[in-house]
Coordinates of C-alpha atoms in Angstrom, one line a residue:
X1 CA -50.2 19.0 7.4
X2 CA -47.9 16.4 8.6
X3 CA -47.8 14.8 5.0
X4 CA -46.6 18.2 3.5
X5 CA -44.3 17.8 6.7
X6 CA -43.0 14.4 5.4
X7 CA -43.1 15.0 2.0
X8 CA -40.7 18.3 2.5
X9 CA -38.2 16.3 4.6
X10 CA -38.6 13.2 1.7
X11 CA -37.5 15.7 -0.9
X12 CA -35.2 17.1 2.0
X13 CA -32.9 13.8 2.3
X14 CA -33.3 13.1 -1.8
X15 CA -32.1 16.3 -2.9
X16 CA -29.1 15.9 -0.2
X17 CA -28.4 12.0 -1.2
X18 CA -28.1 13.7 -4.9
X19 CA -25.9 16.6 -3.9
X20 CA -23.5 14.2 -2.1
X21 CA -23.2 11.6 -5.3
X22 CA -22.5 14.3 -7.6
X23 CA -19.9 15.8 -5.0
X24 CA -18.1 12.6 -5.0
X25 CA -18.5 12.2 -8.8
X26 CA -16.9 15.3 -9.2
X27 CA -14.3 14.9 -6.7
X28 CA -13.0 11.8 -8.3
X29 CA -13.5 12.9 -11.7
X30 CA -11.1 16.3 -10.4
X31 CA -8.7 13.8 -8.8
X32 CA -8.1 11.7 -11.6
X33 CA -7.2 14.4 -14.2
X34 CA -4.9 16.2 -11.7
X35 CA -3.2 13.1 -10.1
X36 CA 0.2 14.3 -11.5
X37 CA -0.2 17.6 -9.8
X38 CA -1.4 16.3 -6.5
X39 CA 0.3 13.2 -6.3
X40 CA 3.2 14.9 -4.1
X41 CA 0.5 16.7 -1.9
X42 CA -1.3 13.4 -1.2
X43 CA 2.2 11.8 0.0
X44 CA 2.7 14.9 2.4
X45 CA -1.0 14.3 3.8
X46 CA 0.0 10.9 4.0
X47 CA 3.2 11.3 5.7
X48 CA 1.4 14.4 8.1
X49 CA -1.3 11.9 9.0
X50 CA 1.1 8.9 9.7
X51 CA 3.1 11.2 12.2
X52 CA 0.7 13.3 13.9
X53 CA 0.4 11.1 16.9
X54 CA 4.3 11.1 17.6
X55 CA 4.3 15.2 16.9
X56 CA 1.6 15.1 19.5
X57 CA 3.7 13.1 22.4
X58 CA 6.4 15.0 21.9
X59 CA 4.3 18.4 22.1
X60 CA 2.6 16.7 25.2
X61 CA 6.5 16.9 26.3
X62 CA 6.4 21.2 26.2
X63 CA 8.4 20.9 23.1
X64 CA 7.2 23.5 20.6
X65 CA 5.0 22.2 17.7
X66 CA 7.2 23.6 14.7
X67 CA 10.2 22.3 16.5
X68 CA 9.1 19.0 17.3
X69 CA 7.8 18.5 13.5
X70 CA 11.2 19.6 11.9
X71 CA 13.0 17.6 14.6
X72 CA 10.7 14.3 13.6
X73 CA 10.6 14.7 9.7
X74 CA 14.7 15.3 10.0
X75 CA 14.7 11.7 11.8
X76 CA 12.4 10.1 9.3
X77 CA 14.0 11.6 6.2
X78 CA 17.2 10.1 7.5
X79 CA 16.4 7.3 8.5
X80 CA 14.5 6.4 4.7
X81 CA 17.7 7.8 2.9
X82 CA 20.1 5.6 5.1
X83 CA 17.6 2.0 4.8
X84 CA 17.4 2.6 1.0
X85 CA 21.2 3.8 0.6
X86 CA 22.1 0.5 2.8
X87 CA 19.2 -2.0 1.2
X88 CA 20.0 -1.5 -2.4
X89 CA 23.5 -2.3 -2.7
X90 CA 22.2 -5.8 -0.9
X91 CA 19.6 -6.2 -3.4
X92 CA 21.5 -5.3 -6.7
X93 CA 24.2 -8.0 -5.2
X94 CA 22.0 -10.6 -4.8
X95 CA 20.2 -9.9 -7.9
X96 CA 23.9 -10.1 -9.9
X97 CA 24.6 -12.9 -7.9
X98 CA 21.4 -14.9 -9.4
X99 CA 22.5 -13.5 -13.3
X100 CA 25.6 -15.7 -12.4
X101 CA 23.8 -18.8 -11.6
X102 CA 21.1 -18.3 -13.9
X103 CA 23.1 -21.2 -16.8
X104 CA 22.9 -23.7 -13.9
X105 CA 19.2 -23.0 -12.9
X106 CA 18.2 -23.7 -17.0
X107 CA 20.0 -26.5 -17.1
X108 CA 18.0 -28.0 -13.9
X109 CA 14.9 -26.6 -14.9
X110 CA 15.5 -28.3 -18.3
X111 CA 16.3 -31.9 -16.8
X112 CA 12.8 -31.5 -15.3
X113 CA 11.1 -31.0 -18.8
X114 CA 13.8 -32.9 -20.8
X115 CA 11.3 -35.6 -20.6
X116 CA 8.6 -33.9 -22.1
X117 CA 10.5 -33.2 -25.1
X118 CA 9.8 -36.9 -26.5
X119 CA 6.7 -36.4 -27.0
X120 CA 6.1 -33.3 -29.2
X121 CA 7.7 -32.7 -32.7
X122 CA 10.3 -30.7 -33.5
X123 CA 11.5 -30.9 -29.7
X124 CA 15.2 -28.6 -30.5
X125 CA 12.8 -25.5 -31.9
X126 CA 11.1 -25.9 -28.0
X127 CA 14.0 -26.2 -26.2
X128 CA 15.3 -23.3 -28.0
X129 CA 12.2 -21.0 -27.1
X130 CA 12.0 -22.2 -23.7
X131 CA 15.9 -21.3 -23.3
X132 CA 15.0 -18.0 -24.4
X133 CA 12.1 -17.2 -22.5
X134 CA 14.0 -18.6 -19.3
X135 CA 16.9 -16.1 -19.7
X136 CA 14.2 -13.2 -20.2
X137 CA 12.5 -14.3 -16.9
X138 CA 16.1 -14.8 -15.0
X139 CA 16.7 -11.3 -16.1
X140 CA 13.8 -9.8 -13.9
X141 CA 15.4 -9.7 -10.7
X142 CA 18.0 -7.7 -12.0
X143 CA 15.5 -5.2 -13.9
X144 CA 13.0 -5.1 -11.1
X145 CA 16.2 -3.8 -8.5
X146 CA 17.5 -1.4 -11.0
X147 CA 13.8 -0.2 -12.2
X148 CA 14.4 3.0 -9.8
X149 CA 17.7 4.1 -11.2
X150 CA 15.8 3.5 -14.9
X151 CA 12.7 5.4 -13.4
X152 CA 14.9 8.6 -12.4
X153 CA 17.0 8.8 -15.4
X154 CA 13.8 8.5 -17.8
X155 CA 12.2 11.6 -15.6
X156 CA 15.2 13.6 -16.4
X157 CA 15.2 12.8 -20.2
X158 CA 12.1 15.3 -20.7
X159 CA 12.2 18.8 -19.5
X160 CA 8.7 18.8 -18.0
X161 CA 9.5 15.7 -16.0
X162 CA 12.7 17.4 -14.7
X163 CA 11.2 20.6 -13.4
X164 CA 7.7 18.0 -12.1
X165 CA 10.4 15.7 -10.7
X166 CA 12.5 18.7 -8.7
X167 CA 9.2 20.5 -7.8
X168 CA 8.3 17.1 -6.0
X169 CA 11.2 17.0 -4.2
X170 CA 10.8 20.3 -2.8
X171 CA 6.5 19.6 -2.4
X172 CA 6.7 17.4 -0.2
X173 CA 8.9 18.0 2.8
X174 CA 7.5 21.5 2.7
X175 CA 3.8 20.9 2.3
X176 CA 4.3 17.5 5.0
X177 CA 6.1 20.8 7.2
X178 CA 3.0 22.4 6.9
X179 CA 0.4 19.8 7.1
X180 CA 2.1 18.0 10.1
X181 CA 2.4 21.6 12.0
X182 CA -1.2 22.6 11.4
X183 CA -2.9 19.5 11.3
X184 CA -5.2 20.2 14.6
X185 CA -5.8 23.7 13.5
X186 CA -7.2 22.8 10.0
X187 CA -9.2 19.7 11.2
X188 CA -11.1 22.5 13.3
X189 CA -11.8 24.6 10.7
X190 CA -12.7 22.1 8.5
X191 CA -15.3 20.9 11.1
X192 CA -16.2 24.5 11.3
X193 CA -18.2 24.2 7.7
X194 CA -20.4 21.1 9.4
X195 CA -23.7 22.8 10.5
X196 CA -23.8 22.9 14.3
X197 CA -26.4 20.5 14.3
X198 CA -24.9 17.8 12.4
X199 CA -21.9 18.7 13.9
X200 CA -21.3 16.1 16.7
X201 CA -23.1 13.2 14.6
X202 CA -20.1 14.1 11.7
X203 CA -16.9 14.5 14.5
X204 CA -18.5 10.8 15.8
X205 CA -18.7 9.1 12.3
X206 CA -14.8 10.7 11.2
X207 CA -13.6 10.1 15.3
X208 CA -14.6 6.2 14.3
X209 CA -12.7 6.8 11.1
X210 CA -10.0 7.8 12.0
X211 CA -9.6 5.2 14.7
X212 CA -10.2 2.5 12.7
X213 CA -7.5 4.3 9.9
X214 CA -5.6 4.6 12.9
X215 CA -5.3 1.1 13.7
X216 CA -4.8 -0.4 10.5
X217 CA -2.6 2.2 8.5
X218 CA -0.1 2.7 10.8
X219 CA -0.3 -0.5 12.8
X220 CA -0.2 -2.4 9.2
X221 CA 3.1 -0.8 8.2
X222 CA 4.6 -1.9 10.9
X223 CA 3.0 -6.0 10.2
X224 CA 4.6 -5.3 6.5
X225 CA 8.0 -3.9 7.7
X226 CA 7.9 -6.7 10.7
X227 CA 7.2 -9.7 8.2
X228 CA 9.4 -8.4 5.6
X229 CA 12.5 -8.6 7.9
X230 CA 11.5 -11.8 9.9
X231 CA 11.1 -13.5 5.8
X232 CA 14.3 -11.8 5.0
X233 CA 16.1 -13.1 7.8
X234 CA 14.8 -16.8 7.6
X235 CA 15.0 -17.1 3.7
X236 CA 18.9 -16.2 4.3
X237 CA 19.3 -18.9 6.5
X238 CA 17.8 -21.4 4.3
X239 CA 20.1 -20.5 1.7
X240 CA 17.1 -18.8 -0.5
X241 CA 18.9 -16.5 -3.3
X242 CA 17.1 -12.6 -3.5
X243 CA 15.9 -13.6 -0.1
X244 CA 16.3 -9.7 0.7
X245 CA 14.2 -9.3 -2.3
X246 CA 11.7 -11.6 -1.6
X247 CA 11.0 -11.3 2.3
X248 CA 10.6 -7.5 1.0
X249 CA 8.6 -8.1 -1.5
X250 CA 6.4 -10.9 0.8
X251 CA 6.0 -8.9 3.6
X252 CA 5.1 -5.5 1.8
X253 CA 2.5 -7.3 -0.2
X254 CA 0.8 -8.7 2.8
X255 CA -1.5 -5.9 3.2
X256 CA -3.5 -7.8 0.9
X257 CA -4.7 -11.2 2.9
X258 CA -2.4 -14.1 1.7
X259 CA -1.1 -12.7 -1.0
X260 CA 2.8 -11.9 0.6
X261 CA 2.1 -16.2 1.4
X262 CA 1.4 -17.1 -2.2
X263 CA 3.6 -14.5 -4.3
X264 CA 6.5 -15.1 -1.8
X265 CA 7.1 -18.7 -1.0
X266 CA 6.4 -20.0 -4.7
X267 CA 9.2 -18.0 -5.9
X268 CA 11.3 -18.7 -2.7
X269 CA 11.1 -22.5 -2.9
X270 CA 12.1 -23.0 -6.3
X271 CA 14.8 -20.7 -6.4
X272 CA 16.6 -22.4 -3.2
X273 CA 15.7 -26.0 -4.3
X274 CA 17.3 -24.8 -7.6
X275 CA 20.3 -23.2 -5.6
X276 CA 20.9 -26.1 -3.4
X277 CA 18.8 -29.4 -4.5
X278 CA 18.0 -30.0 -1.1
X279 CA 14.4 -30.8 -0.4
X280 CA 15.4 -30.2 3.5
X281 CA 15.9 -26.9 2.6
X282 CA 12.8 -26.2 0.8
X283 CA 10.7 -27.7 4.0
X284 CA 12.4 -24.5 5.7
X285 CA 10.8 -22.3 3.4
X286 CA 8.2 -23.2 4.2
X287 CA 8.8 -23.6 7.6
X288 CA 9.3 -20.0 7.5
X289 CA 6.4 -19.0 5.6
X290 CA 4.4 -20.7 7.9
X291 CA 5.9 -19.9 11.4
X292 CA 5.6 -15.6 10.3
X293 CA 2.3 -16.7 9.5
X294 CA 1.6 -17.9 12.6
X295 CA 3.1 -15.1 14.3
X296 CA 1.2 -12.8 12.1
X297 CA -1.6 -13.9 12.9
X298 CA -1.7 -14.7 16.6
X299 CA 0.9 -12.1 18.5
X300 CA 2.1 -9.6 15.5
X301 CA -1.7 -8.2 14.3
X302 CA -3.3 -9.0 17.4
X303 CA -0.8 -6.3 19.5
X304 CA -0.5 -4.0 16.5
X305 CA -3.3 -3.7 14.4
X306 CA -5.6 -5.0 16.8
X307 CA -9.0 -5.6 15.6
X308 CA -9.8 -6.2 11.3
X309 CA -11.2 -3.7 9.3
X310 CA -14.1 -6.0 8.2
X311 CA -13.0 -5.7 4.6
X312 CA -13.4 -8.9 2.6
X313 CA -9.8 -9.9 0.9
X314 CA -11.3 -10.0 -2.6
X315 CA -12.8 -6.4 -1.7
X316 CA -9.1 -5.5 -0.5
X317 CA -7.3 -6.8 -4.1
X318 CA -10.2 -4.8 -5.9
X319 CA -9.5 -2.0 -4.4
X320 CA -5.9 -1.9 -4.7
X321 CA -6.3 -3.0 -8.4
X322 CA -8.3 0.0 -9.2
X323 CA -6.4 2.5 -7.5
X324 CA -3.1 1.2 -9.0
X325 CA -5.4 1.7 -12.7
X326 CA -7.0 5.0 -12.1
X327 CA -3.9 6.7 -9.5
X328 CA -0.3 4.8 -9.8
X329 CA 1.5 4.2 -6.9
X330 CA -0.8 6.7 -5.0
X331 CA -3.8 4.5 -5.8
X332 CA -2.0 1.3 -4.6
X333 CA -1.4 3.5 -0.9
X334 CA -4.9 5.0 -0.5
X335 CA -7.2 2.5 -1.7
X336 CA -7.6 0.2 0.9
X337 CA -7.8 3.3 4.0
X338 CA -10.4 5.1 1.5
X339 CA -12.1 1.8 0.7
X340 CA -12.0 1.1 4.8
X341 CA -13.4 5.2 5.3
X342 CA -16.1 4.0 3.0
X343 CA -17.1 1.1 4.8
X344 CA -17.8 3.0 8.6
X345 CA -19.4 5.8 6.1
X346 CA -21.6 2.5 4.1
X347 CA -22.5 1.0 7.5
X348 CA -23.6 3.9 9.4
X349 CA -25.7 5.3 6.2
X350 CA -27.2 1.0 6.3
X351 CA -27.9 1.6 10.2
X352 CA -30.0 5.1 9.5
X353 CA -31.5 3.2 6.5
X354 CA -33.0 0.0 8.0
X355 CA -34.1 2.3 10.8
X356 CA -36.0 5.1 8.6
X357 CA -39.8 4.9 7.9
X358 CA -39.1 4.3 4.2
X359 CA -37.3 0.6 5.0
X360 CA -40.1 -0.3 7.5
X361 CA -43.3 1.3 6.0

């Protein structure tokens, strides 16, 4: 009788196990072929998610919910539309201002390799490529700060991406409106569809979640926006042209361990050495690099983010790589919180594992 017992609650778990794979199968296999649809509504859970915690101090303060949410996402709107309306007039300036200087950074850059020249053939059909292809890598800057304007005006050239693109604009605030305002009331009823039973084991495993989620999402926004203004302000200094561009870009890119380090001060030191010839001033690059390193790493994280999500840094580039393949710029967002969701799920389902009869039979 107590086989039959063991055997039922064998089949019990397999047939569960299966039901939750193909769930999740089918769930990404939904996702992907509607990512155009839900993209907007993933940024509005995003956004809802991200501000929930300051909606709830300032309802802890007897403000009304819906108040308090259209009061918050009127700050936050504003404050996005004046950064960008004040950053990208900097940017565009200092990328025009590199176009100019681009002749004299060839011209060093060719002294370097002039040498070389000697000992291939035909050294004047090289030099000739090499001009070319260093003109067509100058011009990046310039094209990376104006890919947005290019970006809107090639969603308005098609009718569908017109009405997609307006329809976004209007998805978002009003579905983040809604999310952000309701967000207790349908995290209850979705715990309402958990079995009583399993109930409290489920709120314990998405509590840890969403603590850990918690600490890294938000607190590593503010690490990126932190690192990208303490790169921006010391690549200035040392003279570094698109320093606004590249502390950005560096600091941003840091969610992904040593990656802001090696994409940042490669570009950063060559540009000023080619901007100034001063070896001085390349040591300050890296001076810089190294002392936001530093305080990344011993006051910034530690008081923010607090402790690691336990996610190796190749599993961190993996994950963004995929989710920038499958999902665009929404991938590149969600993939390391959904990777870092799957890790407290992966652990706790190891813990049961290694302590059922089946692992130590």
């Amino acid at each position: 009788y107590l086989l039959v017992i063991c055997d039922m609650n064998q089949d019990k778990n397999t047939q569960v196990i299966y039901f939750v794979i193909t769930g999740t199968l089918l769930a990404v296999v939904f996702f992907y072929f509607s990512r155009r649809i839900l993209t907007p509504f993933f940024i509005a859970f995003a956004l809802a998610y991200l501000l929930d915690p300051i909606t709830d101090r300032l309802e802890s303060l007897k403000i009304s919910r819906t108040f308090a949410v259209f009061i918050l996402m009127l700050g936050v709107f504003s404050l996005v539309i004046g950064t960008g309306l004040l950053i990208y007039p900097l940017l565009k300036l200092q990328a025009e201002h590199l176009i100019q200087n681009l002749p004299s950074y060839i011209l060093i850059i060719q002294g370097w390799i002039q040498p070389l020249f000697g000992l291939v053939d035909e050294p004047e059909k090289i030099q000739g490529i090499l001009n070319n292809e260093l003109l067509k890598v100058g011009e990046l800057p310039l094209k990376a700060v104006s890919s947005i304007t290019s970006i809107l005006w090639s969603s308005v050239t098609g009718m569908f991406s017109f009405i997609l693109l307006l329809a976004n604009l209007v998805i978002i605030p009003v579905a983040m409106f809604y999310l952000l305002r309701d967000y207790d009331l349908i995290n209850q009823k979705i715990l309402n569809f958990i079995p009583s039973r399993h109930r409290e084991h489920v709120l314990n495993l998405l509590t840890e979640i969403n603590e850990m989620l918690a600490s890294f999402v938000r607190g590593q926004l503010m690490v990126g926006f932190l690192m990208a203004g303490l790169y921006s302000i010391g690549l200035f200094f040392c003279g570094t042209p698109m320093s606004l561009f590249i502390g950005i870009f560096a600091g941003l890119a840091s969610l992904i361990p040593y990656l802001g380090l090696v994409l940042g001060f490669i570009p950063a030191a060559i540009l000023t050495f080619m901007q100034t010839e001063d070896w001085l001033l390349v040591f300050g690059v890296a001076g810089v690099f190294a002392m936001v390193q530093a305080l990344e790493g011993m006051i910034i994280t530690p008081r923010i983010v607090g402790e690691k999500i336990g996610l190796h840094p190749v599993a961190i580039m993996l994950a963004v790589l995929l989710g920038a393949e499958f999902f665009g710029i929404v991938g590149i967002i969600i993939s390391v919180p959904v990777v870092a969701a799957f890790n407290v799920v992966f652990t706790h389902g190891l813990k049961e594992y290694k302590s059922s009869s089946f692992y130590n039979s």
